[in-house]
Amino acid sequence: MAGNKVKRILALAAVLCMICLTGCVYKAAGTGASKSAVPGETDDQKTEADLAVHFIDVGQGDSTLIEANGHYMLIDAGEKDQTDTVINYLKAQGVKSLDYVIGTHPHSDHIGGLEGVIREFDVKNVLLPEKEHTTRIYEKLLDAIADKNLKVTIPEVGESCSLGEASFQIISPSRDYGDNLNNWSIGIRLVYGETSFVLCGDAEKEAEQDILLSGLPLKADVLKVSHHGSSTSSSPEFINAVSPRYAVISCGKNNDYGHPHKETLDLLKKQGINVLRTDQLGTIVIESDGTGLRIPGQPGASKQPEETDTVREYIINTNTGKFHLPDCKLAKSIKEENRERYTGTREELINKGLEPCKSCNP
């Protein structure tokens, strides 16, 4: 018992004051950082899907496995009773080693299963926010970290790490949030080629505002909606800045919190964002080949959503008669006199005789 106590104290000290840089490629990235400066964001991409993001169904909790070119990262692992669910899922995906394990913040529905994961797999780096907690679950996590002789990385906003040919940049937390554990959530923007994902744990609107003020790139194809779709998160300004095509909500069926909240769902619908929910679809897998996304029909995964009747913004090239998504690289090169913005559905544009861009596949 005394040995465990000493190990826990050492691990807690690491959380409070030690930053371990092993395995990370850090860079200073502020406002105006060029796209090519981020590792993994290149024009030379493989044709097969080399990145897969697995939003694991852990009921009312969060757990995300990211696979990039044979390298793996796990973000959160649900409640403690979901430990076997997460471990078995990782083994089914062929995971033997995890380059990174991130505990976004100390709430049990995010870190409950991490103790078991760390004990089960070879783990190279553990990232936790600089906020200790006094629960038994948190202390057991620190015990596991100490028993495996691991050090804790306290990430700083703007730092970047590589994962295979992908990379992720830390976008939160940027300051002390006192006892609001949700706002201490570690947030990342994951980039592979021209595709990107934003995941921010349970960050609430206060933390989202700080992320916006950081000036870091936020645009992404996929947003893991914070705090299980609670109305305390997902401010209109933050959603607009990310401007995702897909929003993934991790929550349990008929949960006691009423997640996701109607206000959040209404906002996402108004923005024309396709919503994918683990309480409805089970585990959701989104793959990227570096240029586009697909949602394969794997067991428990969602189907490709029907987008023809989704109202959203498009860019029309009046010279070529083609229409694009606003973030399409071809749309950005359209001359101003040939550029026209249109808000409506894909079907409406096709009925007008316009042709969808083959690059962004709107």
Short mmCIF file of C-alpha atoms in Angstrom, two decimals:
data_model
loop_
_atom_site.label_atom_id
_atom_site.label_comp_id
_atom_site.label_asym_id
_atom_site.label_seq_id
_atom_site.Cartn_x
_atom_site.Cartn_y
_atom_site.Cartn_z
CA MET A 1 0.00 0.00 0.00
CA ALA A 2 2.81 2.39 0.89
CA GLY A 3 4.49 1.66 -2.44
CA ASN A 4 1.33 2.49 -4.34
CA LYS A 5 0.96 5.72 -2.43
CA VAL A 6 4.50 6.77 -3.34
CA LYS A 7 3.88 5.91 -7.00
CA ARG A 8 0.62 7.90 -6.98
CA ILE A 9 2.37 10.93 -5.50
CA LEU A 10 5.06 10.72 -8.16
CA ALA A 11 2.52 10.42 -10.94
CA LEU A 12 0.48 13.32 -9.57
CA ALA A 13 3.64 15.41 -9.40
CA ALA A 14 4.19 14.61 -13.06
CA VAL A 15 0.69 15.82 -13.89
CA LEU A 16 1.28 19.06 -12.04
CA CYS A 17 4.77 20.00 -13.15
CA MET A 18 6.31 17.69 -15.76
CA ILE A 19 6.03 17.99 -19.52
CA CYS A 20 7.33 14.95 -21.36
CA LEU A 21 8.25 15.69 -24.98
CA THR A 22 9.02 12.14 -26.07
CA GLY A 23 7.37 11.14 -29.35
CA CYS A 24 6.01 14.59 -30.22
CA VAL A 25 7.10 16.95 -32.94
CA TYR A 26 6.27 20.37 -31.53
CA LYS A 27 6.04 23.63 -33.40
CA ALA A 28 4.91 27.13 -32.64
CA ALA A 29 1.68 27.73 -34.52
CA GLY A 30 -0.28 30.89 -34.14
CA THR A 31 -2.42 33.12 -36.30
CA GLY A 32 -1.43 32.94 -39.93
CA ALA A 33 0.41 29.60 -39.71
CA SER A 34 0.58 28.19 -43.22
CA LYS A 35 -1.24 24.98 -44.05
CA SER A 36 1.89 23.30 -45.34
CA ALA A 37 3.63 23.92 -42.00
CA VAL A 38 1.53 21.23 -40.31
CA PRO A 39 3.10 17.74 -40.57
CA GLY A 40 1.04 15.33 -42.69
CA GLU A 41 -0.67 18.10 -44.67
CA THR A 42 0.82 17.55 -48.10
CA ASP A 43 -0.33 17.32 -51.71
CA ASP A 44 1.19 13.85 -52.14
CA GLN A 45 -1.38 11.46 -50.64
CA LYS A 46 -1.98 7.74 -50.95
CA THR A 47 -5.18 6.66 -52.65
CA GLU A 48 -6.29 4.13 -50.03
CA ALA A 49 -7.81 5.20 -46.71
CA ASP A 50 -4.84 5.45 -44.37
CA LEU A 51 -6.67 7.29 -41.59
CA ALA A 52 -9.65 5.94 -39.66
CA VAL A 53 -11.35 7.63 -36.73
CA HIS A 54 -13.46 5.27 -34.63
CA PHE A 55 -16.06 6.88 -32.37
CA ILE A 56 -16.58 3.90 -30.08
CA ASP A 57 -20.03 3.36 -28.60
CA VAL A 58 -19.44 3.40 -24.84
CA GLY A 59 -22.93 4.52 -23.87
CA GLN A 60 -23.06 7.82 -21.98
CA GLY A 61 -19.38 8.65 -22.35
CA ASP A 62 -16.61 9.26 -24.84
CA SER A 63 -13.96 7.09 -26.46
CA THR A 64 -12.25 7.69 -29.81
CA LEU A 65 -9.62 5.53 -31.49
CA ILE A 66 -7.55 7.17 -34.23
CA GLU A 67 -5.61 4.95 -36.63
CA ALA A 68 -3.08 6.48 -39.01
CA ASN A 69 -0.77 4.37 -41.17
CA GLY A 70 -0.52 1.65 -38.53
CA HIS A 71 -0.10 4.09 -35.63
CA TYR A 72 -2.79 4.46 -32.97
CA MET A 73 -4.05 7.06 -30.52
CA LEU A 74 -6.87 6.66 -27.99
CA ILE A 75 -8.80 9.63 -26.65
CA ASP A 76 -10.78 8.73 -23.50
CA ALA A 77 -12.27 5.32 -22.68
CA GLY A 78 -15.76 5.83 -21.23
CA GLU A 79 -16.84 4.84 -17.72
CA LYS A 80 -14.96 2.13 -15.83
CA ASP A 81 -17.66 -0.43 -16.71
CA GLN A 82 -16.79 0.15 -20.39
CA THR A 83 -13.15 -0.94 -19.93
CA ASP A 84 -13.65 -4.35 -21.57
CA THR A 85 -15.69 -2.78 -24.37
CA VAL A 86 -12.83 -0.47 -25.28
CA ILE A 87 -10.05 -3.05 -24.82
CA ASN A 88 -11.89 -5.64 -26.93
CA TYR A 89 -12.60 -3.08 -29.64
CA LEU A 90 -8.94 -2.05 -29.79
CA LYS A 91 -7.81 -5.68 -30.01
CA ALA A 92 -10.32 -6.32 -32.80
CA GLN A 93 -8.68 -3.47 -34.73
CA GLY A 94 -5.28 -5.06 -34.31
CA VAL A 95 -4.00 -2.55 -31.76
CA LYS A 96 -0.96 -3.72 -29.81
CA SER A 97 0.68 -0.38 -29.12
CA LEU A 98 -0.71 3.13 -28.59
CA ASP A 99 1.47 6.08 -29.56
CA TYR A 100 -0.74 8.37 -27.48
CA VAL A 101 -3.40 8.01 -24.82
CA ILE A 102 -5.27 11.23 -24.04
CA GLY A 103 -7.50 11.66 -21.01
CA THR A 104 -9.30 14.85 -22.01
CA HIS A 105 -10.37 15.71 -18.44
CA PRO A 106 -10.87 13.88 -15.11
CA HIS A 107 -14.60 13.06 -15.35
CA SER A 108 -15.27 9.32 -15.00
CA ASP A 109 -17.25 9.02 -18.26
CA HIS A 110 -14.03 9.92 -20.09
CA ILE A 111 -11.18 8.41 -18.04
CA GLY A 112 -12.95 5.48 -16.33
CA GLY A 113 -11.62 2.87 -18.74
CA LEU A 114 -8.14 4.36 -19.21
CA GLU A 115 -6.58 2.53 -16.27
CA GLY A 116 -7.36 -0.83 -17.85
CA VAL A 117 -6.24 0.31 -21.32
CA ILE A 118 -2.88 1.53 -20.01
CA ARG A 119 -2.31 -1.73 -18.15
CA GLU A 120 -3.31 -3.84 -21.18
CA PHE A 121 -1.39 -2.16 -24.01
CA ASP A 122 2.08 -0.84 -24.71
CA VAL A 123 1.63 2.93 -24.33
CA LYS A 124 4.26 5.45 -25.40
CA ASN A 125 2.77 8.80 -24.33
CA VAL A 126 0.03 9.83 -21.89
CA LEU A 127 -1.49 13.31 -22.19
CA LEU A 128 -3.55 14.77 -19.33
CA PRO A 129 -4.59 18.35 -18.53
CA GLU A 130 -2.92 20.16 -15.65
CA LYS A 131 -5.88 19.59 -13.33
CA GLU A 132 -5.78 16.97 -10.60
CA HIS A 133 -8.89 15.30 -9.17
CA THR A 134 -9.55 13.42 -5.93
CA THR A 135 -11.77 10.58 -7.15
CA ARG A 136 -10.76 6.95 -6.78
CA ILE A 137 -10.97 6.48 -10.56
CA TYR A 138 -8.50 9.32 -11.17
CA GLU A 139 -6.12 8.00 -8.52
CA LYS A 140 -6.25 4.49 -10.02
CA LEU A 141 -5.37 6.01 -13.41
CA LEU A 142 -2.31 7.64 -11.85
CA ASP A 143 -1.38 4.30 -10.27
CA ALA A 144 -1.48 2.62 -13.70
CA ILE A 145 0.67 5.37 -15.21
CA ALA A 146 3.23 4.99 -12.42
CA ASP A 147 3.19 1.17 -12.52
CA LYS A 148 4.02 1.25 -16.26
CA ASN A 149 6.86 3.74 -15.61
CA LEU A 150 5.20 6.29 -17.89
CA LYS A 151 5.48 10.04 -17.68
CA VAL A 152 2.64 12.49 -18.20
CA THR A 153 2.65 15.11 -20.92
CA ILE A 154 0.80 18.31 -20.10
CA PRO A 155 0.21 19.67 -23.60
CA GLU A 156 0.34 23.34 -24.48
CA VAL A 157 -1.92 25.08 -26.96
CA GLY A 158 -0.27 25.39 -30.37
CA GLU A 159 1.94 22.31 -30.04
CA SER A 160 1.74 19.65 -32.76
CA CYS A 161 2.46 15.93 -32.71
CA SER A 162 2.73 13.45 -35.56
CA LEU A 163 0.76 10.21 -35.80
CA GLY A 164 1.95 8.24 -38.79
CA GLU A 165 1.50 10.57 -41.76
CA ALA A 166 -1.20 12.51 -39.89
CA SER A 167 -0.72 15.19 -37.27
CA PHE A 168 -2.72 16.77 -34.49
CA GLN A 169 -2.47 20.20 -32.92
CA ILE A 170 -3.44 21.05 -29.35
CA ILE A 171 -6.15 23.73 -29.31
CA SER A 172 -7.21 23.62 -25.64
CA PRO A 173 -7.14 24.17 -22.66
CA SER A 174 -5.49 27.59 -22.81
CA ARG A 175 -5.85 28.77 -19.19
CA ASP A 176 -6.93 27.95 -15.64
CA TYR A 177 -10.65 27.11 -15.44
CA GLY A 178 -10.79 26.52 -11.70
CA ASP A 179 -13.13 23.71 -10.74
CA ASN A 180 -14.92 23.53 -14.10
CA LEU A 181 -13.44 20.21 -15.22
CA ASN A 182 -15.25 20.28 -18.58
CA ASN A 183 -13.40 23.42 -19.65
CA TRP A 184 -10.06 21.78 -18.80
CA SER A 185 -10.66 19.36 -21.69
CA ILE A 186 -7.73 18.74 -24.00
CA GLY A 187 -8.89 19.64 -27.52
CA ILE A 188 -7.16 18.70 -30.76
CA ARG A 189 -7.43 19.36 -34.48
CA LEU A 190 -6.41 16.24 -36.39
CA VAL A 191 -5.15 16.67 -39.96
CA TYR A 192 -4.55 14.12 -42.69
CA GLY A 193 -3.90 15.56 -46.12
CA GLU A 194 -6.81 17.82 -46.98
CA THR A 195 -9.13 16.32 -44.36
CA SER A 196 -9.44 17.30 -40.71
CA PHE A 197 -11.27 16.55 -37.46
CA VAL A 198 -11.85 18.63 -34.31
CA LEU A 199 -12.33 16.89 -30.94
CA CYS A 200 -12.58 18.87 -27.68
CA GLY A 201 -13.84 16.51 -24.99
CA ASP A 202 -16.49 18.28 -22.90
CA ALA A 203 -15.27 21.84 -23.52
CA GLU A 204 -18.07 24.31 -22.81
CA LYS A 205 -18.80 27.68 -24.41
CA GLU A 206 -16.29 29.55 -22.23
CA ALA A 207 -13.46 27.30 -23.41
CA GLU A 208 -14.74 27.43 -26.99
CA GLN A 209 -14.46 31.21 -26.88
CA ASP A 210 -10.83 30.91 -25.78
CA ILE A 211 -10.17 28.47 -28.63
CA LEU A 212 -11.60 31.03 -31.07
CA LEU A 213 -9.40 33.76 -29.58
CA SER A 214 -6.27 31.61 -30.04
CA GLY A 215 -6.33 32.24 -33.78
CA LEU A 216 -5.42 28.62 -34.52
CA PRO A 217 -6.92 26.88 -37.58
CA LEU A 218 -10.29 25.33 -36.67
CA LYS A 219 -11.94 24.49 -39.99
CA ALA A 220 -12.65 20.78 -40.13
CA ASP A 221 -14.67 18.21 -42.04
CA VAL A 222 -15.77 16.45 -38.85
CA LEU A 223 -16.57 17.82 -35.40
CA LYS A 224 -16.89 15.54 -32.41
CA VAL A 225 -19.59 17.59 -30.66
CA SER A 226 -18.45 18.52 -27.16
CA HIS A 227 -20.17 17.37 -23.96
CA HIS A 228 -22.36 14.78 -25.69
CA GLY A 229 -24.41 17.46 -27.44
CA SER A 230 -25.19 19.47 -24.31
CA SER A 231 -26.44 23.03 -24.75
CA THR A 232 -23.59 24.18 -22.48
CA SER A 233 -21.29 23.62 -25.47
CA SER A 234 -21.45 24.22 -29.24
CA SER A 235 -21.82 27.99 -29.44
CA PRO A 236 -22.92 29.26 -32.89
CA GLU A 237 -19.59 31.08 -33.26
CA PHE A 238 -17.61 27.91 -32.62
CA ILE A 239 -19.74 25.81 -34.97
CA ASN A 240 -19.35 28.46 -37.67
CA ALA A 241 -15.58 28.52 -37.23
CA VAL A 242 -15.29 24.73 -37.55
CA SER A 243 -17.97 24.57 -40.26
CA PRO A 244 -18.01 20.76 -40.42
CA ARG A 245 -19.79 18.53 -42.91
CA TYR A 246 -20.37 15.92 -40.19
CA ALA A 247 -21.02 16.26 -36.46
CA VAL A 248 -20.55 13.15 -34.31
CA ILE A 249 -22.33 12.98 -30.96
CA SER A 250 -21.31 10.33 -28.43
CA CYS A 251 -24.09 9.63 -25.92
CA GLY A 252 -26.12 6.83 -24.38
CA LYS A 253 -29.67 5.83 -25.28
CA ASN A 254 -32.29 7.49 -23.06
CA ASN A 255 -29.57 8.99 -20.86
CA ASP A 256 -30.48 10.90 -17.69
CA TYR A 257 -29.11 14.20 -19.03
CA GLY A 258 -31.32 14.44 -22.10
CA HIS A 259 -28.23 14.51 -24.36
CA PRO A 260 -28.09 15.63 -27.06
CA HIS A 261 -30.09 18.76 -26.25
CA LYS A 262 -32.63 20.13 -28.71
CA GLU A 263 -30.85 23.51 -28.88
CA THR A 264 -27.67 21.83 -30.15
CA LEU A 265 -29.48 19.64 -32.66
CA ASP A 266 -31.46 22.64 -33.97
CA LEU A 267 -28.24 24.63 -34.43
CA LEU A 268 -26.54 21.80 -36.33
CA LYS A 269 -29.62 21.30 -38.51
CA LYS A 270 -29.82 25.02 -39.27
CA GLN A 271 -26.20 24.91 -40.45
CA GLY A 272 -26.93 21.95 -42.72
CA ILE A 273 -24.53 19.67 -40.85
CA ASN A 274 -25.04 15.90 -41.02
CA VAL A 275 -25.42 14.53 -37.47
CA LEU A 276 -24.20 11.03 -36.57
CA ARG A 277 -25.06 9.71 -33.08
CA THR A 278 -23.68 6.67 -31.28
CA ASP A 279 -26.98 6.18 -29.41
CA GLN A 280 -28.65 5.67 -32.80
CA LEU A 281 -25.90 4.12 -34.92
CA GLY A 282 -23.56 2.44 -32.46
CA THR A 283 -19.84 2.78 -33.17
CA ILE A 284 -19.17 5.22 -36.03
CA VAL A 285 -16.09 4.91 -38.25
CA ILE A 286 -15.00 7.69 -40.59
CA GLU A 287 -12.14 7.01 -43.00
CA SER A 288 -9.94 9.40 -44.96
CA ASP A 289 -7.63 8.87 -47.94
CA GLY A 290 -6.23 12.36 -47.50
CA THR A 291 -8.57 13.99 -50.00
CA GLY A 292 -12.05 12.78 -49.05
CA LEU A 293 -14.06 10.98 -46.38
CA ARG A 294 -16.17 7.87 -46.36
CA ILE A 295 -18.24 6.09 -43.73
CA PRO A 296 -17.96 2.36 -44.42
CA GLY A 297 -20.68 -0.13 -43.63
CA GLN A 298 -18.72 -1.92 -40.94
CA PRO A 299 -20.57 -3.64 -38.08
CA GLY A 300 -21.98 -0.93 -35.84
CA ALA A 301 -20.88 1.86 -38.17
CA SER A 302 -23.15 4.37 -39.80
CA LYS A 303 -24.14 4.46 -43.45
CA GLN A 304 -23.15 7.30 -45.74
CA PRO A 305 -25.77 9.97 -45.01
CA GLU A 306 -28.07 11.11 -47.79
CA GLU A 307 -27.11 14.69 -48.54
CA THR A 308 -29.23 15.55 -51.55
CA ASP A 309 -31.90 17.35 -49.52
CA THR A 310 -29.54 19.03 -47.04
CA VAL A 311 -29.66 22.82 -47.14
CA ARG A 312 -26.18 24.32 -47.07
CA GLU A 313 -23.92 26.85 -48.77
CA TYR A 314 -22.29 26.16 -52.14
CA ILE A 315 -19.96 28.09 -54.45
CA ILE A 316 -20.97 28.18 -58.12
CA ASN A 317 -18.52 28.79 -60.95
CA THR A 318 -20.75 30.59 -63.43
CA ASN A 319 -18.10 30.13 -66.11
CA THR A 320 -17.85 26.33 -65.92
CA GLY A 321 -21.33 25.58 -64.56
CA LYS A 322 -19.91 23.56 -61.68
CA PHE A 323 -20.69 23.93 -57.97
CA HIS A 324 -18.35 23.34 -55.04
CA LEU A 325 -18.22 23.21 -51.25
CA PRO A 326 -16.97 26.52 -49.79
CA ASP A 327 -13.70 24.94 -48.58
CA CYS A 328 -12.92 23.22 -51.89
CA LYS A 329 -9.46 24.18 -53.17
CA LEU A 330 -10.88 24.62 -56.67
CA ALA A 331 -13.57 26.96 -55.38
CA LYS A 332 -10.93 29.17 -53.81
CA SER A 333 -9.29 29.69 -57.22
CA ILE A 334 -12.47 30.89 -58.95
CA LYS A 335 -12.23 34.45 -60.23
CA GLU A 336 -14.47 36.85 -58.33
CA GLU A 337 -16.51 37.75 -61.41
CA ASN A 338 -17.32 34.05 -61.93
CA ARG A 339 -18.03 33.27 -58.26
CA GLU A 340 -21.59 32.99 -56.97
CA ARG A 341 -22.73 31.88 -53.53
CA TYR A 342 -25.85 29.73 -53.27
CA THR A 343 -27.71 28.44 -50.22
CA GLY A 344 -29.99 25.51 -50.93
CA THR A 345 -29.83 21.79 -51.68
CA ARG A 346 -27.63 19.76 -53.98
CA GLU A 347 -30.67 18.51 -55.85
CA GLU A 348 -31.80 22.07 -56.60
CA LEU A 349 -28.45 22.87 -58.21
CA ILE A 350 -28.47 19.71 -60.31
CA ASN A 351 -32.03 20.51 -61.42
CA LYS A 352 -30.72 23.90 -62.57
CA GLY A 353 -28.34 22.05 -64.89
CA LEU A 354 -25.22 22.58 -62.77
CA GLU A 355 -22.59 19.88 -62.30
CA PRO A 356 -21.04 18.88 -58.91
CA CYS A 357 -17.28 19.28 -58.57
CA LYS A 358 -15.49 15.91 -58.83
CA SER A 359 -12.81 17.01 -56.38
CA CYS A 360 -14.89 17.95 -53.32
CA ASN A 361 -17.97 15.86 -54.33
CA PRO A 362 -20.55 18.29 -52.83
#
